[in-house]
Amino acid sequence: MHHVVLDEWGRRPGWLQKRDARVKLVALLGYLIALGTAPPLALPAAAGFGALAAAGVVLGKLPAGAVALRAALVLPIGLFLAAGLLLGGAALRAGDLLVRSYLSAVAVLVVMGTTPMAGLLRAMESLGVPRFLVVVLHFLYRYLFVLSEQAQHMRLAVRSRGLDRAGLRRCPSLWKAAGGALAVLFARSLARAEAIHRAMLARGYRGQVLWLRAARMRPGDWLFLAVALTLCAAVRVVLAHAG
Amino acid sequence: MAAEPLIRVRNLRYRYEDGTLALDGLSFELYPGETVAVLGPNGSGKTTFVLHLNGLLRGEGEIIVCGLRIEKGNLEEIRRRVGLLFQDPDEQLFMPTVLEDVAFALLCRGMDPAEAERRARAALAQVGLEGAASRPPYHLSAGEKRRAALAAVLASQPEILVLDEPTTYLDPPARRELITLLGALPQAKLIVTHDADFAAAIADRAVFLHRGKIVAEGRVSELVHRYGWTPHTSGRRER
């Protein structure tokens, strides 16, 4: 059975976990817009945006180290882009780009880590993301686990026959077998997709995936939204010009 | 039996696109309150047969379910009356939470979301999973997944339950739980299984399929004894 770290974080008893998914998405959007449109970040502005992201980590009772590490996964892409700027002699802009991309990743992780996927998808739909896209994302997320489990079983089967990475290096023709395994995984995915469609039809599916009613917004949700957007705007307007 | 059958199948034939004849003139009846086990080797056509019972596959021959002939205009009503539990619960539990999944069929049929939620919670309580409503299906154990899939079927209050290999992936305690749970449900049941002990524990009678035909009918123990499994196993993949 798979457990995703984000799912485990989402079940923690943090204040942020209790907030409506829609307000968290809007607050995230506000944060990203404020961060993205700020003039080149001076230290006070960077510290301000950093403090907002850190507040999210605290309110969600998320493990700070784990969030920091996971957010660093975006750094290689940022570094790649920053390298271009460095070569062009814009060292400050390169640093600025890295800080912005890292803080954006932290903010996204805070929202994803405090909101179950079901809530996120429903919030996306109610905020105007096309239903088709939401349904595709949902099925992708739902069956990612099933497929990865299947892939792990196949990997175990291969290893049980004495084939490992060293074997692949020694005998390059085994790459062909690995490709065959991928093809099998693809074929099984297709068969599963057909079976899922059959199961949907059996239960009355008529071309539209419908959800139960979303939860009502509570006073705490409105308060969070107002405070979050005000703080993002304040950091953007005041601190960004303080440097 | 004097009562009208809930399901009447006459001379059903079905050939897959690759030319394989999966059902070859199958006839069958299921009566109210009955539990019938469908036994037979891999490739004998068991799953193909049950997929016809709510119109997912359409072969030649006649199928009448609850007095309705299976045809395009009746499919929605027939699918409400025939609850189909698939072999792999991962294929049946496709929504992000257990509650959403159980409510899926109700919402598809246009039920008010509040009423759908009430009915879905009642179905979850019926299978002892009321505490799992907000959990994603991939966090459930195999036994819980099976019960959640059953709740999703029961929420529509079907008249007939069709279960395809319901004991697959279940450990002995989960299997015993399932026997108790199914035994308490009033619906007529048609159960495809390879599990002879399970079939003997739950079914009033059994039919034995071989090469797309019912070749014998009787008590589970008699059929298992008469046919066994090995001599008839064709080795073909079940479809």
Tab-separated table of C-alpha atoms in Angstrom:
chain	number	residue	atom	x	y	z
A	1	MET	CA	0.000	0.000	0.000
A	2	HIS	CA	1.375	3.401	-0.984
A	3	HIS	CA	1.442	6.420	1.236
A	4	VAL	CA	2.376	9.721	-0.267
A	5	VAL	CA	4.152	12.154	2.022
A	6	LEU	CA	1.847	14.979	0.958
A	7	ASP	CA	-1.182	12.884	1.904
A	8	GLU	CA	0.298	12.227	5.314
A	9	TRP	CA	0.977	15.943	5.820
A	10	GLY	CA	-2.563	16.740	4.702
A	11	ARG	CA	-3.980	14.642	7.531
A	12	ARG	CA	-2.003	16.506	10.233
A	13	PRO	CA	-4.116	18.538	12.656
A	14	GLY	CA	-2.797	21.926	11.500
A	15	TRP	CA	-4.833	25.125	11.287
A	16	LEU	CA	-4.120	25.381	7.583
A	17	GLN	CA	-5.410	21.847	6.947
A	18	LYS	CA	-8.846	22.944	8.208
A	19	ARG	CA	-9.099	25.839	5.753
A	20	ASP	CA	-11.176	25.547	2.603
A	21	ALA	CA	-9.150	24.439	-0.405
A	22	ARG	CA	-10.493	27.305	-2.528
A	23	VAL	CA	-9.132	30.023	-0.230
A	24	LYS	CA	-5.770	28.290	-0.098
A	25	LEU	CA	-5.590	28.202	-3.897
A	26	VAL	CA	-6.567	31.879	-4.157
A	27	ALA	CA	-4.029	32.811	-1.456
A	28	LEU	CA	-1.373	30.814	-3.333
A	29	LEU	CA	-2.236	32.610	-6.539
A	30	GLY	CA	-1.988	35.961	-4.721
A	31	TYR	CA	1.405	35.002	-3.301
A	32	LEU	CA	2.760	33.875	-6.664
A	33	ILE	CA	1.511	37.029	-8.406
A	34	ALA	CA	2.996	39.261	-5.698
A	35	LEU	CA	6.310	37.389	-5.828
A	36	GLY	CA	6.403	37.210	-9.598
A	37	THR	CA	5.610	40.868	-10.213
A	38	ALA	CA	7.837	42.346	-7.485
A	39	PRO	CA	10.838	44.354	-8.682
A	40	PRO	CA	14.238	42.665	-8.258
A	41	LEU	CA	14.158	41.350	-4.710
A	42	ALA	CA	16.161	43.168	-2.089
A	43	LEU	CA	16.837	41.488	1.238
A	44	PRO	CA	13.750	42.889	3.089
A	45	ALA	CA	11.374	41.770	0.343
A	46	ALA	CA	12.974	38.329	0.070
A	47	ALA	CA	12.786	38.000	3.864
A	48	GLY	CA	9.133	39.115	3.809
A	49	PHE	CA	8.114	36.566	1.169
A	50	GLY	CA	10.191	33.953	2.978
A	51	ALA	CA	8.417	34.752	6.250
A	52	LEU	CA	5.010	34.329	4.597
A	53	ALA	CA	5.996	30.916	3.245
A	54	ALA	CA	7.433	29.961	6.652
A	55	ALA	CA	4.167	31.025	8.323
A	56	GLY	CA	2.365	28.573	6.047
A	57	VAL	CA	4.752	25.798	7.110
A	58	VAL	CA	4.103	26.599	10.799
A	59	LEU	CA	0.307	26.901	10.421
A	60	GLY	CA	0.223	23.567	8.604
A	61	LYS	CA	2.463	21.877	11.193
A	62	LEU	CA	4.643	20.737	8.314
A	63	PRO	CA	8.185	19.453	8.854
A	64	ALA	CA	10.303	22.492	7.883
A	65	GLY	CA	13.376	20.488	6.865
A	66	ALA	CA	11.412	18.139	4.631
A	67	VAL	CA	9.586	21.043	2.969
A	68	ALA	CA	12.884	22.889	2.415
A	69	LEU	CA	14.472	19.793	0.882
A	70	ARG	CA	11.552	18.988	-1.383
A	71	ALA	CA	11.286	22.583	-2.554
A	72	ALA	CA	14.965	22.353	-3.557
A	73	LEU	CA	13.903	19.916	-6.285
A	74	VAL	CA	13.060	22.931	-8.454
A	75	LEU	CA	16.560	24.347	-8.050
A	76	PRO	CA	18.174	22.410	-10.924
A	77	ILE	CA	15.702	24.021	-13.347
A	78	GLY	CA	16.279	27.421	-11.727
A	79	LEU	CA	20.034	26.858	-11.858
A	80	PHE	CA	19.837	26.006	-15.542
A	81	LEU	CA	18.025	29.264	-16.279
A	82	ALA	CA	20.225	31.225	-13.866
A	83	ALA	CA	23.332	29.900	-15.632
A	84	GLY	CA	22.185	31.655	-18.790
A	85	LEU	CA	21.823	34.915	-16.896
A	86	LEU	CA	25.226	34.431	-15.249
A	87	LEU	CA	26.860	33.921	-18.625
A	88	GLY	CA	25.234	37.170	-19.719
A	89	GLY	CA	26.801	38.893	-16.717
A	90	ALA	CA	23.561	39.380	-14.792
A	91	ALA	CA	24.618	37.734	-11.519
A	92	LEU	CA	22.076	39.595	-9.388
A	93	ARG	CA	19.205	38.630	-11.650
A	94	ALA	CA	20.391	35.016	-11.559
A	95	GLY	CA	20.263	35.024	-7.737
A	96	ASP	CA	16.891	36.747	-7.846
A	97	LEU	CA	15.516	34.037	-10.137
A	98	LEU	CA	16.735	31.261	-7.832
A	99	VAL	CA	15.166	32.887	-4.752
A	100	ARG	CA	11.841	33.424	-6.502
A	101	SER	CA	11.664	29.892	-7.888
A	102	TYR	CA	12.592	28.387	-4.517
A	103	LEU	CA	10.018	30.461	-2.581
A	104	SER	CA	7.335	29.625	-5.169
A	105	ALA	CA	8.076	25.927	-4.722
A	106	VAL	CA	7.783	26.244	-0.925
A	107	ALA	CA	4.423	28.016	-1.256
A	108	VAL	CA	3.069	25.364	-3.647
A	109	LEU	CA	4.255	22.625	-1.296
A	110	VAL	CA	2.538	24.307	1.658
A	111	VAL	CA	-0.798	24.309	-0.171
A	112	MET	CA	-0.404	20.780	-1.546
A	113	GLY	CA	0.807	19.486	1.798
A	114	THR	CA	-2.156	20.876	3.701
A	115	THR	CA	-4.926	20.002	1.232
A	116	PRO	CA	-6.057	16.511	0.203
A	117	MET	CA	-5.986	15.993	-3.544
A	118	ALA	CA	-9.776	15.595	-3.685
A	119	GLY	CA	-10.218	19.056	-2.144
A	120	LEU	CA	-7.646	20.598	-4.466
A	121	LEU	CA	-9.334	19.200	-7.563
A	122	ARG	CA	-12.768	20.353	-6.487
A	123	ALA	CA	-11.380	23.787	-5.632
A	124	MET	CA	-9.720	24.003	-9.057
A	125	GLU	CA	-13.006	23.225	-10.728
A	126	SER	CA	-14.976	25.731	-8.675
A	127	LEU	CA	-12.355	28.371	-9.504
A	128	GLY	CA	-12.934	27.881	-13.211
A	129	VAL	CA	-10.370	25.261	-14.300
A	130	PRO	CA	-12.077	23.272	-17.101
A	131	ARG	CA	-13.726	20.128	-15.762
A	132	PHE	CA	-12.092	17.971	-18.408
A	133	LEU	CA	-8.642	19.005	-17.191
A	134	VAL	CA	-9.626	18.421	-13.565
A	135	VAL	CA	-10.917	14.928	-14.377
A	136	VAL	CA	-7.723	14.084	-16.284
A	137	LEU	CA	-5.622	15.265	-13.325
A	138	HIS	CA	-7.768	13.246	-10.962
A	139	PHE	CA	-7.395	10.014	-12.918
A	140	LEU	CA	-3.682	10.639	-13.356
A	141	TYR	CA	-3.228	11.021	-9.605
A	142	ARG	CA	-5.558	8.138	-8.718
A	143	TYR	CA	-3.880	5.588	-10.974
A	144	LEU	CA	-0.318	6.782	-10.562
A	145	PHE	CA	-0.181	4.661	-7.417
A	146	VAL	CA	-1.650	1.595	-9.073
A	147	LEU	CA	0.746	1.881	-12.014
A	148	SER	CA	3.777	2.513	-9.844
A	149	GLU	CA	2.847	-0.555	-7.782
A	150	GLN	CA	2.621	-2.592	-10.971
A	151	ALA	CA	5.996	-1.238	-12.102
A	152	GLN	CA	7.508	-2.172	-8.744
A	153	HIS	CA	6.163	-5.711	-9.056
A	154	MET	CA	7.704	-6.015	-12.511
A	155	ARG	CA	11.008	-4.678	-11.203
A	156	LEU	CA	10.949	-7.248	-8.411
A	157	ALA	CA	10.203	-9.984	-10.931
A	158	VAL	CA	13.214	-8.908	-12.982
A	159	ARG	CA	15.465	-8.745	-9.920
A	160	SER	CA	14.251	-12.141	-8.728
A	161	ARG	CA	15.728	-13.553	-11.933
A	162	GLY	CA	19.099	-12.124	-11.020
A	163	LEU	CA	18.980	-9.053	-13.234
A	164	ASP	CA	20.030	-5.764	-11.719
A	165	ARG	CA	21.751	-2.527	-12.775
A	166	ALA	CA	25.137	-4.234	-12.892
A	167	GLY	CA	23.606	-6.876	-15.165
A	168	LEU	CA	22.326	-4.161	-17.484
A	169	ARG	CA	25.829	-2.692	-17.695
A	170	ARG	CA	27.384	-6.087	-18.384
A	171	CYS	CA	24.827	-7.130	-20.967
A	172	PRO	CA	23.473	-4.186	-22.990
A	173	SER	CA	21.011	-6.436	-24.837
A	174	LEU	CA	19.027	-6.564	-21.600
A	175	TRP	CA	17.963	-2.989	-22.326
A	176	LYS	CA	15.781	-4.510	-25.019
A	177	ALA	CA	14.078	-6.649	-22.369
A	178	ALA	CA	13.615	-3.542	-20.202
A	179	GLY	CA	11.954	-1.824	-23.159
A	180	GLY	CA	9.688	-4.835	-23.541
A	181	ALA	CA	8.722	-4.531	-19.870
A	182	LEU	CA	7.779	-0.899	-20.445
A	183	ALA	CA	5.620	-1.943	-23.378
A	184	VAL	CA	3.905	-4.514	-21.158
A	185	LEU	CA	3.262	-1.801	-18.552
A	186	PHE	CA	1.768	0.414	-21.253
A	187	ALA	CA	-0.465	-2.405	-22.528
A	188	ARG	CA	-1.629	-3.169	-18.994
A	189	SER	CA	-2.410	0.508	-18.453
A	190	LEU	CA	-4.562	0.510	-21.565
A	191	ALA	CA	-6.383	-2.634	-20.441
A	192	ARG	CA	-6.935	-1.069	-17.025
A	193	ALA	CA	-8.286	2.110	-18.594
A	194	GLU	CA	-10.818	0.022	-20.528
A	195	ALA	CA	-11.817	-1.837	-17.373
A	196	ILE	CA	-12.253	1.427	-15.456
A	197	HIS	CA	-14.423	2.800	-18.235
A	198	ARG	CA	-16.555	-0.352	-18.084
A	199	ALA	CA	-16.891	0.026	-14.310
A	200	MET	CA	-17.989	3.646	-14.797
A	201	LEU	CA	-20.564	2.662	-17.413
A	202	ALA	CA	-21.879	-0.083	-15.129
A	203	ARG	CA	-22.635	2.581	-12.538
A	204	GLY	CA	-24.497	4.887	-14.869
A	205	TYR	CA	-21.690	7.131	-16.204
A	206	ARG	CA	-23.046	9.359	-18.970
A	207	GLY	CA	-19.966	11.344	-19.904
A	208	GLN	CA	-19.770	13.650	-16.922
A	209	VAL	CA	-17.970	13.097	-13.612
A	210	LEU	CA	-20.013	14.741	-10.860
A	211	TRP	CA	-18.903	15.578	-7.312
A	212	LEU	CA	-20.764	15.900	-4.057
A	213	ARG	CA	-21.337	19.431	-2.809
A	214	ALA	CA	-18.237	21.338	-1.690
A	215	ALA	CA	-18.032	22.284	1.971
A	216	ARG	CA	-19.278	25.734	2.971
A	217	MET	CA	-16.818	28.538	3.658
A	218	ARG	CA	-16.403	29.276	7.359
A	219	PRO	CA	-15.419	32.546	9.045
A	220	GLY	CA	-11.884	31.227	9.549
A	221	ASP	CA	-11.597	30.702	5.775
A	222	TRP	CA	-12.593	34.276	4.974
A	223	LEU	CA	-10.240	35.567	7.680
A	224	PHE	CA	-7.358	33.525	6.289
A	225	LEU	CA	-8.020	34.736	2.765
A	226	ALA	CA	-8.192	38.384	3.798
A	227	VAL	CA	-5.051	38.227	5.939
A	228	ALA	CA	-3.063	36.230	3.387
A	229	LEU	CA	-3.890	38.522	0.461
A	230	THR	CA	-3.291	41.669	2.547
A	231	LEU	CA	0.107	40.420	3.677
A	232	CYS	CA	1.116	39.419	0.137
A	233	ALA	CA	0.121	42.863	-1.137
A	234	ALA	CA	1.914	44.571	1.773
A	235	VAL	CA	5.166	42.711	1.144
A	236	ARG	CA	4.861	43.381	-2.584
A	237	VAL	CA	4.140	47.093	-2.231
A	238	VAL	CA	6.040	48.121	0.894
A	239	LEU	CA	9.043	45.833	1.280
A	240	ALA	CA	9.741	45.401	-2.403
A	241	HIS	CA	10.368	49.120	-2.655
A	242	ALA	CA	12.235	49.328	0.673
A	243	GLY	CA	15.386	47.879	-0.871
B	1	MET	CA	-39.822	-22.296	-9.056
B	2	ALA	CA	-43.142	-20.536	-9.439
B	3	ALA	CA	-41.886	-16.957	-9.300
B	4	GLU	CA	-40.846	-15.106	-12.443
B	5	PRO	CA	-37.071	-15.139	-12.872
B	6	LEU	CA	-35.198	-11.888	-12.243
B	7	ILE	CA	-32.763	-12.788	-14.993
B	8	ARG	CA	-33.616	-14.920	-17.986
B	9	VAL	CA	-30.948	-15.623	-20.584
B	10	ARG	CA	-31.746	-17.598	-23.719
B	11	ASN	CA	-29.229	-18.942	-26.173
B	12	LEU	CA	-26.607	-16.238	-25.605
B	13	ARG	CA	-23.709	-16.222	-28.041
B	14	TYR	CA	-20.782	-13.853	-28.023
B	15	ARG	CA	-17.639	-13.761	-30.110
B	16	TYR	CA	-14.701	-11.454	-29.329
B	17	GLU	CA	-13.202	-9.332	-32.077
B	18	ASP	CA	-10.248	-11.714	-32.359
B	19	GLY	CA	-12.704	-14.463	-33.322
B	20	THR	CA	-12.757	-16.315	-29.993
B	21	LEU	CA	-16.192	-17.734	-29.312
B	22	ALA	CA	-16.661	-16.874	-25.629
B	23	LEU	CA	-20.334	-17.782	-25.163
B	24	ASP	CA	-21.928	-20.520	-27.196
B	25	GLY	CA	-25.681	-20.703	-26.695
B	26	LEU	CA	-25.787	-20.105	-22.937
B	27	SER	CA	-29.156	-20.225	-21.165
B	28	PHE	CA	-29.719	-19.374	-17.516
B	29	GLU	CA	-32.283	-18.165	-14.981
B	30	LEU	CA	-31.897	-16.451	-11.631
B	31	TYR	CA	-34.873	-16.263	-9.255
B	32	PRO	CA	-35.646	-13.769	-6.454
B	33	GLY	CA	-33.731	-14.424	-3.238
B	34	GLU	CA	-31.393	-16.953	-4.836
B	35	THR	CA	-27.618	-17.022	-4.625
B	36	VAL	CA	-26.060	-18.831	-7.545
B	37	ALA	CA	-22.359	-19.542	-8.009
B	38	VAL	CA	-20.908	-19.559	-11.521
B	39	LEU	CA	-18.029	-22.013	-11.607
B	40	GLY	CA	-15.740	-23.005	-14.401
B	41	PRO	CA	-12.149	-23.016	-15.588
B	42	ASN	CA	-10.275	-19.969	-16.846
B	43	GLY	CA	-11.486	-18.941	-20.268
B	44	SER	CA	-14.845	-20.679	-19.916
B	45	GLY	CA	-16.711	-17.378	-20.398
B	46	LYS	CA	-17.788	-16.592	-16.823
B	47	THR	CA	-16.789	-12.915	-16.820
B	48	THR	CA	-17.982	-12.445	-20.403
B	49	PHE	CA	-21.348	-13.832	-19.323
B	50	VAL	CA	-21.802	-11.473	-16.355
B	51	LEU	CA	-20.720	-8.430	-18.381
B	52	HIS	CA	-23.802	-9.096	-20.547
B	53	LEU	CA	-26.148	-8.808	-17.584
B	54	ASN	CA	-26.074	-5.037	-17.481
B	55	GLY	CA	-25.382	-4.454	-21.127
B	56	LEU	CA	-21.612	-3.860	-21.014
B	57	LEU	CA	-21.252	-6.519	-23.704
B	58	ARG	CA	-23.955	-7.240	-26.266
B	59	GLY	CA	-24.126	-10.690	-27.790
B	60	GLU	CA	-26.748	-12.555	-29.800
B	61	GLY	CA	-29.657	-14.104	-27.953
B	62	GLU	CA	-32.167	-12.875	-25.431
B	63	ILE	CA	-31.549	-11.406	-21.988
B	64	ILE	CA	-34.423	-10.204	-19.833
B	65	VAL	CA	-33.602	-8.539	-16.518
B	66	CYS	CA	-36.423	-7.703	-14.082
B	67	GLY	CA	-38.854	-7.940	-16.984
B	68	LEU	CA	-36.804	-5.584	-19.172
B	69	ARG	CA	-35.165	-6.747	-22.359
B	70	ILE	CA	-31.572	-5.515	-22.594
B	71	GLU	CA	-31.600	-2.836	-25.263
B	72	LYS	CA	-30.267	0.692	-25.577
B	73	GLY	CA	-33.337	2.428	-24.159
B	74	ASN	CA	-33.370	0.233	-21.017
B	75	LEU	CA	-29.685	0.259	-20.150
B	76	GLU	CA	-29.859	2.990	-17.519
B	77	GLU	CA	-32.680	1.271	-15.633
B	78	ILE	CA	-31.067	-2.161	-15.962
B	79	ARG	CA	-27.750	-0.825	-14.656
B	80	ARG	CA	-29.577	0.575	-11.648
B	81	ARG	CA	-31.192	-2.790	-10.956
B	82	VAL	CA	-28.093	-4.923	-11.543
B	83	GLY	CA	-25.175	-4.025	-9.285
B	84	LEU	CA	-21.944	-5.317	-10.776
B	85	LEU	CA	-18.918	-5.821	-8.540
B	86	PHE	CA	-15.734	-6.140	-10.582
B	87	GLN	CA	-12.872	-8.493	-9.875
B	88	ASP	CA	-10.289	-5.760	-9.214
B	89	PRO	CA	-11.597	-3.129	-6.782
B	90	ASP	CA	-8.950	-0.672	-8.001
B	91	GLU	CA	-10.843	-0.566	-11.278
B	92	GLN	CA	-14.106	0.143	-9.516
B	93	LEU	CA	-12.910	2.743	-7.000
B	94	PHE	CA	-11.912	5.583	-9.282
B	95	MET	CA	-13.034	8.678	-7.375
B	96	PRO	CA	-10.719	10.660	-5.060
B	97	THR	CA	-12.445	9.647	-1.817
B	98	VAL	CA	-14.472	6.635	-0.753
B	99	LEU	CA	-17.585	8.770	-0.153
B	100	GLU	CA	-17.375	10.388	-3.605
B	101	ASP	CA	-16.985	6.943	-5.117
B	102	VAL	CA	-19.984	5.467	-3.360
B	103	ALA	CA	-22.079	8.501	-4.372
B	104	PHE	CA	-20.888	8.382	-8.009
B	105	ALA	CA	-23.740	6.301	-9.441
B	106	LEU	CA	-26.347	8.298	-7.517
B	107	LEU	CA	-25.053	11.619	-8.856
B	108	CYS	CA	-24.875	10.186	-12.379
B	109	ARG	CA	-28.582	9.368	-12.081
B	110	GLY	CA	-29.366	12.949	-11.198
B	111	MET	CA	-29.912	12.568	-7.451
B	112	ASP	CA	-29.664	15.685	-5.317
B	113	PRO	CA	-26.109	15.820	-3.844
B	114	ALA	CA	-27.355	16.014	-0.246
B	115	GLU	CA	-29.549	12.932	-0.694
B	116	ALA	CA	-26.736	11.163	-2.584
B	117	GLU	CA	-24.380	11.837	0.328
B	118	ARG	CA	-26.938	10.527	2.835
B	119	ARG	CA	-27.453	7.340	0.806
B	120	ALA	CA	-23.709	6.901	0.288
B	121	ARG	CA	-23.023	7.207	4.025
B	122	ALA	CA	-25.793	4.672	4.735
B	123	ALA	CA	-24.246	2.229	2.229
B	124	LEU	CA	-20.838	2.670	3.851
B	125	ALA	CA	-22.386	1.964	7.259
B	126	GLN	CA	-23.987	-1.171	5.803
B	127	VAL	CA	-20.551	-2.575	4.970
B	128	GLY	CA	-18.925	-1.263	8.172
B	129	LEU	CA	-16.835	1.425	6.501
B	130	GLU	CA	-18.434	4.600	7.826
B	131	GLY	CA	-15.048	5.738	9.185
B	132	ALA	CA	-13.418	5.566	5.748
B	133	ALA	CA	-15.666	8.077	3.959
B	134	SER	CA	-13.047	10.780	3.491
B	135	ARG	CA	-10.105	8.437	2.797
B	136	PRO	CA	-8.656	8.024	-0.699
B	137	PRO	CA	-9.261	4.493	-2.047
B	138	TYR	CA	-5.515	3.804	-2.344
B	139	HIS	CA	-5.203	4.059	1.439
B	140	LEU	CA	-7.562	1.125	2.002
B	141	SER	CA	-6.542	-2.478	2.569
B	142	ALA	CA	-7.665	-5.100	0.043
B	143	GLY	CA	-10.591	-6.130	2.255
B	144	GLU	CA	-11.645	-2.512	2.784
B	145	LYS	CA	-11.427	-1.826	-0.943
B	146	ARG	CA	-13.703	-4.784	-1.609
B	147	ARG	CA	-16.211	-3.549	0.970
B	148	ALA	CA	-16.042	0.006	-0.390
B	149	ALA	CA	-16.708	-1.286	-3.911
B	150	LEU	CA	-19.648	-3.275	-2.547
B	151	ALA	CA	-20.981	-0.130	-0.825
B	152	ALA	CA	-20.720	1.696	-4.152
B	153	VAL	CA	-22.910	-0.993	-5.687
B	154	LEU	CA	-25.358	-1.163	-2.759
B	155	ALA	CA	-25.891	2.609	-2.712
B	156	SER	CA	-27.990	2.273	-5.872
B	157	GLN	CA	-30.211	-0.254	-4.064
B	158	PRO	CA	-30.004	-2.864	-6.847
B	159	GLU	CA	-32.341	-5.841	-7.014
B	160	ILE	CA	-29.596	-8.163	-8.220
B	161	LEU	CA	-25.938	-8.355	-7.211
B	162	VAL	CA	-23.465	-9.753	-9.713
B	163	LEU	CA	-20.055	-10.361	-8.163
B	164	ASP	CA	-17.007	-11.273	-10.228
B	165	GLU	CA	-14.410	-13.166	-8.177
B	166	PRO	CA	-15.200	-11.287	-4.949
B	167	THR	CA	-12.643	-13.166	-2.846
B	168	THR	CA	-9.648	-12.253	-5.019
B	169	TYR	CA	-6.924	-10.481	-2.958
B	170	LEU	CA	-8.719	-11.231	0.334
B	171	ASP	CA	-7.038	-12.880	3.304
B	172	PRO	CA	-9.056	-15.478	5.289
B	173	PRO	CA	-10.511	-13.026	7.875
B	174	ALA	CA	-11.581	-10.588	5.139
B	175	ARG	CA	-13.059	-13.504	3.212
B	176	ARG	CA	-15.074	-14.609	6.270
B	177	GLU	CA	-16.279	-11.011	6.729
B	178	LEU	CA	-17.396	-10.937	3.108
B	179	ILE	CA	-19.332	-14.197	3.494
B	180	THR	CA	-21.154	-12.787	6.535
B	181	LEU	CA	-21.818	-9.491	4.786
B	182	LEU	CA	-23.142	-11.067	1.585
B	183	GLY	CA	-25.233	-13.550	3.548
B	184	ALA	CA	-27.048	-10.654	5.230
B	185	LEU	CA	-27.960	-8.912	1.962
B	186	PRO	CA	-31.477	-9.636	0.693
B	187	GLN	CA	-30.720	-9.261	-3.033
B	188	ALA	CA	-30.522	-12.166	-5.448
B	189	LYS	CA	-26.866	-12.847	-6.162
B	190	LEU	CA	-24.885	-14.268	-9.015
B	191	ILE	CA	-21.304	-14.960	-7.984
B	192	VAL	CA	-18.492	-15.839	-10.364
B	193	THR	CA	-15.771	-17.596	-8.421
B	194	HIS	CA	-12.931	-20.076	-8.472
B	195	ASP	CA	-13.158	-20.362	-4.708
B	196	ALA	CA	-15.096	-23.577	-4.173
B	197	ASP	CA	-15.218	-23.219	-0.367
B	198	PHE	CA	-16.567	-19.684	-0.661
B	199	ALA	CA	-19.151	-20.822	-3.196
B	200	ALA	CA	-20.216	-23.705	-0.951
B	201	ALA	CA	-20.569	-21.331	2.013
B	202	ILE	CA	-22.765	-18.838	0.213
B	203	ALA	CA	-24.550	-20.311	-2.808
B	204	ASP	CA	-27.854	-22.167	-2.948
B	205	ARG	CA	-26.915	-23.720	-6.264
B	206	ALA	CA	-24.171	-23.523	-8.846
B	207	VAL	CA	-23.788	-23.684	-12.583
B	208	PHE	CA	-20.660	-24.946	-14.273
B	209	LEU	CA	-19.481	-23.237	-17.435
B	210	HIS	CA	-17.257	-24.887	-19.977
B	211	ARG	CA	-16.397	-23.418	-23.380
B	212	GLY	CA	-19.133	-20.818	-23.170
B	213	LYS	CA	-21.956	-23.149	-22.181
B	214	ILE	CA	-23.528	-24.233	-18.920
B	215	VAL	CA	-22.684	-27.918	-18.848
B	216	ALA	CA	-23.998	-28.734	-15.374
B	217	GLU	CA	-26.172	-27.334	-12.635
B	218	GLY	CA	-26.593	-28.429	-9.019
B	219	ARG	CA	-25.136	-28.073	-5.559
B	220	VAL	CA	-21.660	-26.573	-5.345
B	221	SER	CA	-20.155	-29.625	-3.659
B	222	GLU	CA	-21.579	-31.936	-6.327
B	223	LEU	CA	-20.220	-29.865	-9.203
B	224	VAL	CA	-16.798	-29.376	-7.665
B	225	HIS	CA	-16.589	-33.084	-6.987
B	226	ARG	CA	-17.846	-34.007	-10.430
B	227	TYR	CA	-15.625	-31.663	-12.442
B	228	GLY	CA	-12.734	-30.651	-10.242
B	229	TRP	CA	-10.750	-27.922	-11.894
B	230	THR	CA	-7.598	-29.375	-13.395
B	231	PRO	CA	-9.008	-31.547	-16.202
B	232	HIS	CA	-10.976	-28.635	-17.632
B	233	THR	CA	-8.492	-25.826	-17.264
B	234	SER	CA	-7.853	-24.613	-20.763
B	235	GLY	CA	-4.983	-22.328	-19.805
B	236	ARG	CA	-6.533	-19.431	-21.694
B	237	ARG	CA	-6.743	-16.094	-19.953
B	238	GLU	CA	-10.124	-15.336	-18.358
B	239	ARG	CA	-12.002	-12.673	-20.344
